[in-house]
C-alpha angles and dihedrals in degrees: 000000000000107000093179091068106102120233093235127166089226096039117150095189126072133185129202123210100235145017088248089057091051091052090046091052093051091049093048096243113176096222088067102034095048091058098047115106096184142358145168103326098236092050100035116037107225114254091237091056090047092053092049092047091050091052091050091048091050091053102039105020139064128254092269096046137093135195133225119197128225134176097238143018090249093056091046091051091054089054091048092051091049091052091047092051096045096045103035092092090062094052116092088199090060089066088068108082090216093055123094120220088212092067095095093043131068144165127234115197115207121207135178110256127217094223104135141340112288131175093235109022135035128161134323135148099214124115109237098168128034116189124201110211114205140157115278087238088070095053093109092056092046090052089050090057091046092052100042100040102038087214097130126110122269120245091247092055089047092049093053094044096043091058090050089047093052091048092052098249096109112065140156122277090195108032109195118171104159112097095225101043122095123210122249089250090059096049092059092060130206097308090079088075091068082082118021112244116216120226092256087059095250119129118251119207114256111258138160107278096229086141092161091060098050105027120010093197101050096081091064098032099243128129118238095267093049093048093048090052091047093052094043094051093046100042110015135275095273090077120087135208095270093063099101093039092054093041091059092046091050090051091052090048092053091049090048089054091237092113116052102146123101096238137141123263098267091058094039094067097043105045116109116270125244097167099127092052096047095046091040095225121119114235094016118142141162088267088074090064123090123192125219134184092254141357096260090053089057089054093044093051094042089056090045092051090047090055092049091047102043103022135244103326130145118258130220122232106201120195130002101310139195099278099242092056090059091046091053091053092046100044102039121056127000096320143265142275106222122207102180097179096050090210136153087255089057090053089049089055092047091050091050091052091049091050088054089058102261112151127212135194099215143328113240120200142150126237102232105005125244118260103356095050093220115152122215124226096261095177092058091042090053091050092051091046092053092047098046102030108246129131126245119223116186127191108214097179098117097039096036123199094274089067106027127040104202104144093092091061098038133073091207130014118201129189144176109235091191095084126048095348091062095034091196133077101236109084142039128220144154141189141202121202125199118211107227089207093057119114087230096047100105093043093048092047092051089053091048090054088063102031108035118102124184098227095156105124109234095229089056089050090053092054094045093050092051093046094049099053092096094041095120096049091044092053089052090054092045091052093050092047091048091052091050091051091049091053091052092049093046090052093049116107087222094056 
């Protein structure tokens, strides 16, 4: 159907041969699903990730259990809590006030062991994979978390870790085999993430997790020698240890608008910055940009940080959204007020509710919307937000910052970097941008200092940086092509 889509092992785009097949996919028909070898990573778990998860479940789980893989203990804990909440009503034990809904769930943290010299991997004590072990009967709920949150591991992280696992260098820090025993990490609950606990159980001071700025190896748990070897073997010996660090910085600079030239990595991190002028917000810099493994994960974590910053308030979903955004707002926190039309009448209703004293956490919208391309009245939304004290979170993925300048009217701007920013179909990515002029800026940043984790796998960052170098020129071509298509459609007698 789309012959220009490359048949890549890490592809994030998929085409189906007919309209009937597309309908069959959406309706979950087996004749389509059984023949698919790959798909969009949040909807279709990559076969390499599936194989690794099955191996982990065989070693650490029972015959009726499965595993789902995450990049950190914190992300795994959020999955575990979601499963506990969504399945507790089915557990007869949960009816007993003394019972714990966590009892049939657990987390296994996998670390690289310093067992013996190895050409690729030596020792480290950092968790690089956290597996949630759960009954097979809960697979549907686990998949729901994977899809909505975007917290799961990338296929490149899984590939690297699976090899280490097979060779015996990736083992459990907290081996738990019994079905009804929870790990020590689980017993402590989510509050332990208010201060990050190190693996030797000593408290580390809270600090902004810009791991790529201070230690390029910490985000994958390898010491400098290991990481250098990893990069050399994957990408050639002409690349040095600072590659992933600089790749992430170059990505943030492009998102900031301070890097618009199609240049290689060495120039990308040294060219003068013009971010404040491009984004049209005084005081804005690349330090206000946070990278995530995918766009939905940036939305998920922005909502989570909002809840931790402003308390348990309902959100507003304004306009017909990408479905998982709505599901995030509905399933996490106290719920969501959904205005599917995104009309002036909807804003009138919202204003009436606010006048009656109803309080809201934030209004989430897209500019323009995906897939209907309808644009909300951001000026009026901003005015209402200032008057009635709620935040504005805008997804700029479809418009992108080269075409729409929405940061001045938003408190947070989120985006999927997988689409036009990457320009290729081989890597995922997402970003969240804080507006330094927002009334919530300092509060949100303080929460980010505690909550943000750099879970963006360095190899993915390397691919995304390379793909995005021609972002500006590609957007120019896309705009011209879109205008040409519009002219054809406008001239059509069927228009």
